[in-house]
mmCIF file of N, CA and C in Angstrom:
data_model
loop_
_atom_site.group_PDB
_atom_site.id
_atom_site.type_symbol
_atom_site.label_atom_id
_atom_site.label_comp_id
_atom_site.label_asym_id
_atom_site.label_seq_id
_atom_site.Cartn_x
_atom_site.Cartn_y
_atom_site.Cartn_z
ATOM 1 N N PRO A 1 13.243 4.326 16.758
ATOM 2 C CA PRO A 1 13.905 5.111 17.716
ATOM 3 C C PRO A 1 12.970 6.221 18.228
ATOM 4 N N GLU A 2 13.135 6.732 19.395
ATOM 5 C CA GLU A 2 12.277 7.784 20.062
ATOM 6 C C GLU A 2 12.592 9.076 19.294
ATOM 7 N N ASP A 3 13.691 9.294 18.639
ATOM 8 C CA ASP A 3 13.930 10.681 18.164
ATOM 9 C C ASP A 3 13.425 10.764 16.692
ATOM 10 N N VAL A 4 12.674 9.816 16.109
ATOM 11 C CA VAL A 4 12.210 9.847 14.851
ATOM 12 C C VAL A 4 10.929 10.778 14.782
ATOM 13 N N HIS A 5 10.999 11.855 13.933
ATOM 14 C CA HIS A 5 9.924 12.805 13.922
ATOM 15 C C HIS A 5 8.642 12.207 13.037
ATOM 16 N N PRO A 6 7.481 12.358 13.509
ATOM 17 C CA PRO A 6 6.409 11.864 12.763
ATOM 18 C C PRO A 6 6.343 12.292 11.352
ATOM 19 N N ASP A 7 6.848 13.543 11.014
ATOM 20 C CA ASP A 7 6.858 14.017 9.678
ATOM 21 C C ASP A 7 7.754 13.175 8.793
ATOM 22 N N HIS A 8 8.943 12.736 9.272
ATOM 23 C CA HIS A 8 9.853 11.908 8.645
ATOM 24 C C HIS A 8 9.315 10.523 8.396
ATOM 25 N N VAL A 9 8.584 10.014 9.263
ATOM 26 C CA VAL A 9 7.897 8.737 9.069
ATOM 27 C C VAL A 9 6.868 8.862 8.012
ATOM 28 N N ALA A 10 6.099 9.876 8.052
ATOM 29 C CA ALA A 10 5.064 10.074 6.970
ATOM 30 C C ALA A 10 5.671 10.218 5.556
ATOM 31 N N ALA A 11 6.747 10.993 5.472
ATOM 32 C CA ALA A 11 7.419 11.149 4.148
ATOM 33 C C ALA A 11 7.947 9.935 3.728
ATOM 34 N N SER A 12 8.583 9.159 4.610
ATOM 35 C CA SER A 12 9.129 7.779 4.271
ATOM 36 C C SER A 12 8.009 6.901 3.670
ATOM 37 N N GLN A 13 6.845 6.936 4.345
ATOM 38 C CA GLN A 13 5.845 6.024 3.907
ATOM 39 C C GLN A 13 5.299 6.425 2.542
ATOM 40 N N LEU A 14 5.221 7.674 2.255
ATOM 41 C CA LEU A 14 4.964 8.164 0.925
ATOM 42 C C LEU A 14 5.816 7.724 -0.149
ATOM 43 N N VAL A 15 7.109 7.905 0.115
ATOM 44 C CA VAL A 15 8.177 7.442 -0.789
ATOM 45 C C VAL A 15 8.125 5.945 -1.033
ATOM 46 N N ASP A 16 7.931 5.184 0.053
ATOM 47 C CA ASP A 16 7.801 3.698 -0.035
ATOM 48 C C ASP A 16 6.616 3.353 -0.969
ATOM 49 N N GLY A 17 5.478 4.083 -0.729
ATOM 50 C CA GLY A 17 4.308 3.760 -1.490
ATOM 51 C C GLY A 17 4.546 4.080 -2.957
ATOM 52 N N ALA A 18 5.117 5.195 -3.226
ATOM 53 C CA ALA A 18 5.475 5.567 -4.655
ATOM 54 C C ALA A 18 6.382 4.630 -5.348
ATOM 55 N N VAL A 19 7.399 4.103 -4.569
ATOM 56 C CA VAL A 19 8.307 3.178 -5.114
ATOM 57 C C VAL A 19 7.501 1.809 -5.422
ATOM 58 N N LEU A 20 6.710 1.334 -4.427
ATOM 59 C CA LEU A 20 5.996 0.163 -4.637
ATOM 60 C C LEU A 20 5.014 0.273 -5.906
ATOM 61 N N ARG A 21 4.391 1.371 -6.040
ATOM 62 C CA ARG A 21 3.430 1.564 -7.282
ATOM 63 C C ARG A 21 4.241 1.541 -8.547
ATOM 64 N N SER A 22 5.375 2.189 -8.485
ATOM 65 C CA SER A 22 6.199 2.261 -9.700
ATOM 66 C C SER A 22 6.761 0.865 -10.026
ATOM 67 N N GLU A 23 7.182 0.089 -9.050
ATOM 68 C CA GLU A 23 7.662 -1.164 -9.359
ATOM 69 C C GLU A 23 6.578 -2.202 -9.809
ATOM 70 N N ALA A 24 5.405 -2.004 -9.162
ATOM 71 C CA ALA A 24 4.189 -2.815 -9.614
ATOM 72 C C ALA A 24 3.891 -2.530 -11.050
ATOM 73 N N THR A 25 3.973 -1.202 -11.373
ATOM 74 C CA THR A 25 3.589 -0.837 -12.784
ATOM 75 C C THR A 25 4.551 -1.474 -13.747
ATOM 76 N N ARG A 26 5.848 -1.355 -13.348
ATOM 77 C CA ARG A 26 7.001 -1.771 -14.144
ATOM 78 C C ARG A 26 6.806 -3.345 -14.459
ATOM 79 N N LEU A 27 6.289 -4.047 -13.401
ATOM 80 C CA LEU A 27 6.121 -5.548 -13.440
ATOM 81 C C LEU A 27 4.799 -5.947 -14.176
ATOM 82 N N GLY A 28 3.937 -4.862 -14.340
ATOM 83 C CA GLY A 28 2.664 -5.116 -14.934
ATOM 84 C C GLY A 28 1.595 -5.624 -14.071
ATOM 85 N N LEU A 29 1.821 -5.427 -12.799
ATOM 86 C CA LEU A 29 0.831 -5.871 -11.768
ATOM 87 C C LEU A 29 -0.331 -4.898 -11.716
ATOM 88 N N THR A 30 -1.525 -5.405 -11.559
ATOM 89 C CA THR A 30 -2.626 -4.574 -11.452
ATOM 90 C C THR A 30 -3.575 -5.191 -10.340
ATOM 91 N N VAL A 31 -4.572 -4.330 -9.943
ATOM 92 C CA VAL A 31 -5.541 -4.791 -8.899
ATOM 93 C C VAL A 31 -6.819 -4.758 -9.736
ATOM 94 N N THR A 32 -7.583 -5.972 -9.640
ATOM 95 C CA THR A 32 -8.767 -6.050 -10.509
ATOM 96 C C THR A 32 -9.947 -5.271 -9.812
ATOM 97 N N ASP A 33 -10.873 -4.862 -10.692
ATOM 98 C CA ASP A 33 -12.107 -4.228 -10.213
ATOM 99 C C ASP A 33 -12.720 -5.048 -8.999
ATOM 100 N N GLU A 34 -12.754 -6.297 -9.263
ATOM 101 C CA GLU A 34 -13.465 -7.248 -8.276
ATOM 102 C C GLU A 34 -12.685 -7.054 -6.906
ATOM 103 N N ALA A 35 -11.398 -7.018 -6.903
ATOM 104 C CA ALA A 35 -10.650 -6.815 -5.699
ATOM 105 C C ALA A 35 -10.948 -5.518 -4.988
ATOM 106 N N VAL A 36 -11.110 -4.491 -5.814
ATOM 107 C CA VAL A 36 -11.461 -3.299 -5.288
ATOM 108 C C VAL A 36 -12.921 -3.331 -4.562
ATOM 109 N N ARG A 37 -13.799 -3.798 -5.324
ATOM 110 C CA ARG A 37 -15.293 -4.052 -4.840
ATOM 111 C C ARG A 37 -15.265 -4.764 -3.596
ATOM 112 N N ALA A 38 -14.442 -5.863 -3.501
ATOM 113 C CA ALA A 38 -14.396 -6.760 -2.341
ATOM 114 C C ALA A 38 -13.885 -5.884 -1.091
ATOM 115 N N ALA A 39 -12.847 -5.127 -1.372
ATOM 116 C CA ALA A 39 -12.292 -4.283 -0.318
ATOM 117 C C ALA A 39 -13.336 -3.185 0.205
ATOM 118 N N LEU A 40 -14.137 -2.690 -0.701
ATOM 119 C CA LEU A 40 -15.041 -1.656 -0.414
ATOM 120 C C LEU A 40 -16.171 -2.245 0.545
ATOM 121 N N MET A 41 -16.528 -3.495 0.102
ATOM 122 C CA MET A 41 -17.619 -4.095 0.831
ATOM 123 C C MET A 41 -17.245 -4.504 2.256
ATOM 124 N N ARG A 42 -15.882 -4.585 2.465
ATOM 125 C CA ARG A 42 -15.486 -4.935 3.877
ATOM 126 C C ARG A 42 -15.269 -3.689 4.776
ATOM 127 N N ILE A 43 -15.354 -2.510 4.299
ATOM 128 C CA ILE A 43 -15.211 -1.268 5.032
ATOM 129 C C ILE A 43 -16.495 -0.968 5.926
ATOM 130 N N PRO A 44 -16.260 -1.108 7.215
ATOM 131 C CA PRO A 44 -17.393 -0.988 8.200
ATOM 132 C C PRO A 44 -18.232 0.377 7.962
ATOM 133 N N ALA A 45 -17.565 1.441 7.643
ATOM 134 C CA ALA A 45 -18.263 2.662 7.344
ATOM 135 C C ALA A 45 -19.379 2.607 6.356
ATOM 136 N N PHE A 46 -19.207 1.687 5.409
ATOM 137 C CA PHE A 46 -20.130 1.481 4.259
ATOM 138 C C PHE A 46 -21.221 0.408 4.499
ATOM 139 N N GLN A 47 -21.296 -0.047 5.646
ATOM 140 C CA GLN A 47 -22.142 -1.212 6.033
ATOM 141 C C GLN A 47 -23.413 -0.783 6.739
ATOM 142 N N ALA A 48 -24.578 -1.302 6.552
ATOM 143 C CA ALA A 48 -25.850 -1.137 7.241
ATOM 144 C C ALA A 48 -26.388 -2.490 7.494
ATOM 145 N N ASN A 49 -26.639 -2.851 8.770
ATOM 146 C CA ASN A 49 -27.119 -4.106 9.153
ATOM 147 C C ASN A 49 -26.318 -5.306 8.654
ATOM 148 N N GLY A 50 -25.030 -4.980 8.767
ATOM 149 C CA GLY A 50 -24.032 -6.127 8.382
ATOM 150 C C GLY A 50 -23.761 -6.373 6.987
ATOM 151 N N SER A 51 -24.137 -5.559 6.128
ATOM 152 C CA SER A 51 -23.928 -5.721 4.617
ATOM 153 C C SER A 51 -23.640 -4.307 4.060
ATOM 154 N N PHE A 52 -22.974 -4.392 2.839
ATOM 155 C CA PHE A 52 -22.592 -3.202 2.123
ATOM 156 C C PHE A 52 -23.842 -2.444 1.650
ATOM 157 N N SER A 53 -23.760 -1.124 1.912
ATOM 158 C CA SER A 53 -24.965 -0.276 1.476
ATOM 159 C C SER A 53 -24.470 0.741 0.456
ATOM 160 N N PRO A 54 -24.914 0.557 -0.792
ATOM 161 C CA PRO A 54 -24.461 1.458 -1.829
ATOM 162 C C PRO A 54 -24.834 3.005 -1.544
ATOM 163 N N ASN A 55 -25.966 3.084 -0.880
ATOM 164 C CA ASN A 55 -26.433 4.521 -0.478
ATOM 165 C C ASN A 55 -25.534 5.139 0.569
ATOM 166 N N LEU A 56 -25.156 4.317 1.626
ATOM 167 C CA LEU A 56 -24.266 4.715 2.604
ATOM 168 C C LEU A 56 -22.878 5.073 2.082
ATOM 169 N N TYR A 57 -22.446 4.230 1.111
ATOM 170 C CA TYR A 57 -21.173 4.448 0.453
ATOM 171 C C TYR A 57 -21.138 5.793 -0.196
ATOM 172 N N ARG A 58 -22.183 6.079 -1.043
ATOM 173 C CA ARG A 58 -22.204 7.414 -1.817
ATOM 174 C C ARG A 58 -22.284 8.534 -0.815
ATOM 175 N N GLU A 59 -23.229 8.442 0.247
ATOM 176 C CA GLU A 59 -23.410 9.474 1.197
ATOM 177 C C GLU A 59 -22.120 9.765 2.009
ATOM 178 N N THR A 60 -21.432 8.720 2.428
ATOM 179 C CA THR A 60 -20.140 8.976 3.100
ATOM 180 C C THR A 60 -19.093 9.587 2.308
ATOM 181 N N LEU A 61 -18.905 9.152 1.135
ATOM 182 C CA LEU A 61 -18.014 9.742 0.175
ATOM 183 C C LEU A 61 -18.408 11.234 -0.051
ATOM 184 N N ARG A 62 -19.601 11.483 -0.242
ATOM 185 C CA ARG A 62 -20.110 12.822 -0.597
ATOM 186 C C ARG A 62 -19.830 13.805 0.514
ATOM 187 N N SER A 63 -20.097 13.290 1.903
ATOM 188 C CA SER A 63 -19.785 14.031 3.084
ATOM 189 C C SER A 63 -18.368 14.450 3.276
ATOM 190 N N GLN A 64 -17.403 13.555 2.672
ATOM 191 C CA GLN A 64 -16.015 13.746 2.713
ATOM 192 C C GLN A 64 -15.434 14.520 1.568
ATOM 193 N N GLY A 65 -16.340 14.865 0.688
ATOM 194 C CA GLY A 65 -15.880 15.621 -0.573
ATOM 195 C C GLY A 65 -15.159 14.703 -1.546
ATOM 196 N N LEU A 66 -15.404 13.469 -1.500
ATOM 197 C CA LEU A 66 -14.761 12.437 -2.448
ATOM 198 C C LEU A 66 -15.739 11.931 -3.444
ATOM 199 N N SER A 67 -15.258 11.632 -4.635
ATOM 200 C CA SER A 67 -16.031 10.962 -5.620
ATOM 201 C C SER A 67 -15.712 9.544 -5.580
ATOM 202 N N PRO A 68 -16.657 8.651 -6.058
ATOM 203 C CA PRO A 68 -16.420 7.262 -5.893
ATOM 204 C C PRO A 68 -15.221 6.816 -6.737
ATOM 205 N N SER A 69 -15.063 7.499 -7.894
ATOM 206 C CA SER A 69 -13.889 7.112 -8.805
ATOM 207 C C SER A 69 -12.592 7.541 -8.059
ATOM 208 N N ALA A 70 -12.493 8.671 -7.509
ATOM 209 C CA ALA A 70 -11.176 9.037 -6.735
ATOM 210 C C ALA A 70 -10.976 8.121 -5.592
ATOM 211 N N PHE A 71 -12.049 7.775 -4.821
ATOM 212 C CA PHE A 71 -11.790 6.937 -3.635
ATOM 213 C C PHE A 71 -11.437 5.499 -4.084
ATOM 214 N N GLU A 72 -12.120 4.985 -5.151
ATOM 215 C CA GLU A 72 -11.704 3.677 -5.609
ATOM 216 C C GLU A 72 -10.388 3.650 -6.175
ATOM 217 N N ALA A 73 -9.917 4.725 -6.731
ATOM 218 C CA ALA A 73 -8.568 4.715 -7.246
ATOM 219 C C ALA A 73 -7.518 4.601 -6.028
ATOM 220 N N SER A 74 -7.896 5.310 -4.948
ATOM 221 C CA SER A 74 -7.087 5.357 -3.696
ATOM 222 C C SER A 74 -7.062 3.945 -3.127
ATOM 223 N N VAL A 75 -8.194 3.338 -3.147
ATOM 224 C CA VAL A 75 -8.250 1.851 -2.623
ATOM 225 C C VAL A 75 -7.406 0.995 -3.490
ATOM 226 N N ARG A 76 -7.478 1.179 -4.760
ATOM 227 C CA ARG A 76 -6.715 0.358 -5.714
ATOM 228 C C ARG A 76 -5.165 0.512 -5.478
ATOM 229 N N ASP A 77 -4.761 1.809 -5.289
ATOM 230 C CA ASP A 77 -3.324 1.982 -4.932
ATOM 231 C C ASP A 77 -3.029 1.371 -3.614
ATOM 232 N N ASP A 78 -3.874 1.427 -2.597
ATOM 233 C CA ASP A 78 -3.563 0.821 -1.325
ATOM 234 C C ASP A 78 -3.425 -0.747 -1.405
ATOM 235 N N LEU A 79 -4.243 -1.327 -2.272
ATOM 236 C CA LEU A 79 -4.278 -2.747 -2.403
ATOM 237 C C LEU A 79 -2.971 -3.116 -3.272
ATOM 238 N N LEU A 80 -2.519 -2.312 -4.116
ATOM 239 C CA LEU A 80 -1.314 -2.629 -4.941
ATOM 240 C C LEU A 80 -0.076 -2.485 -4.030
ATOM 241 N N GLU A 81 -0.120 -1.609 -2.989
ATOM 242 C CA GLU A 81 1.017 -1.497 -2.097
ATOM 243 C C GLU A 81 1.043 -2.521 -1.019
ATOM 244 N N ALA A 82 0.000 -3.170 -0.765
ATOM 245 C CA ALA A 82 -0.218 -4.196 0.290
ATOM 246 C C ALA A 82 0.635 -5.419 0.024
#
């Protein structure tokens, strides 16, 4: 509906994500390291000349104030919710 406030949509999405992660944990579902690596390799921001660039990956994360481990945990959560 047109009267739905963007903040309510964002809050609802956060709650949905938390519920999905909780249920996945309860069921023992996990995302493998290989699945996280594959997802990282598909992100265009980390590609140079059509392939994954580890240096570009590290530089991009550093410029955003993110550590690889924190970013990879976020990707793992995203994949778990998908």
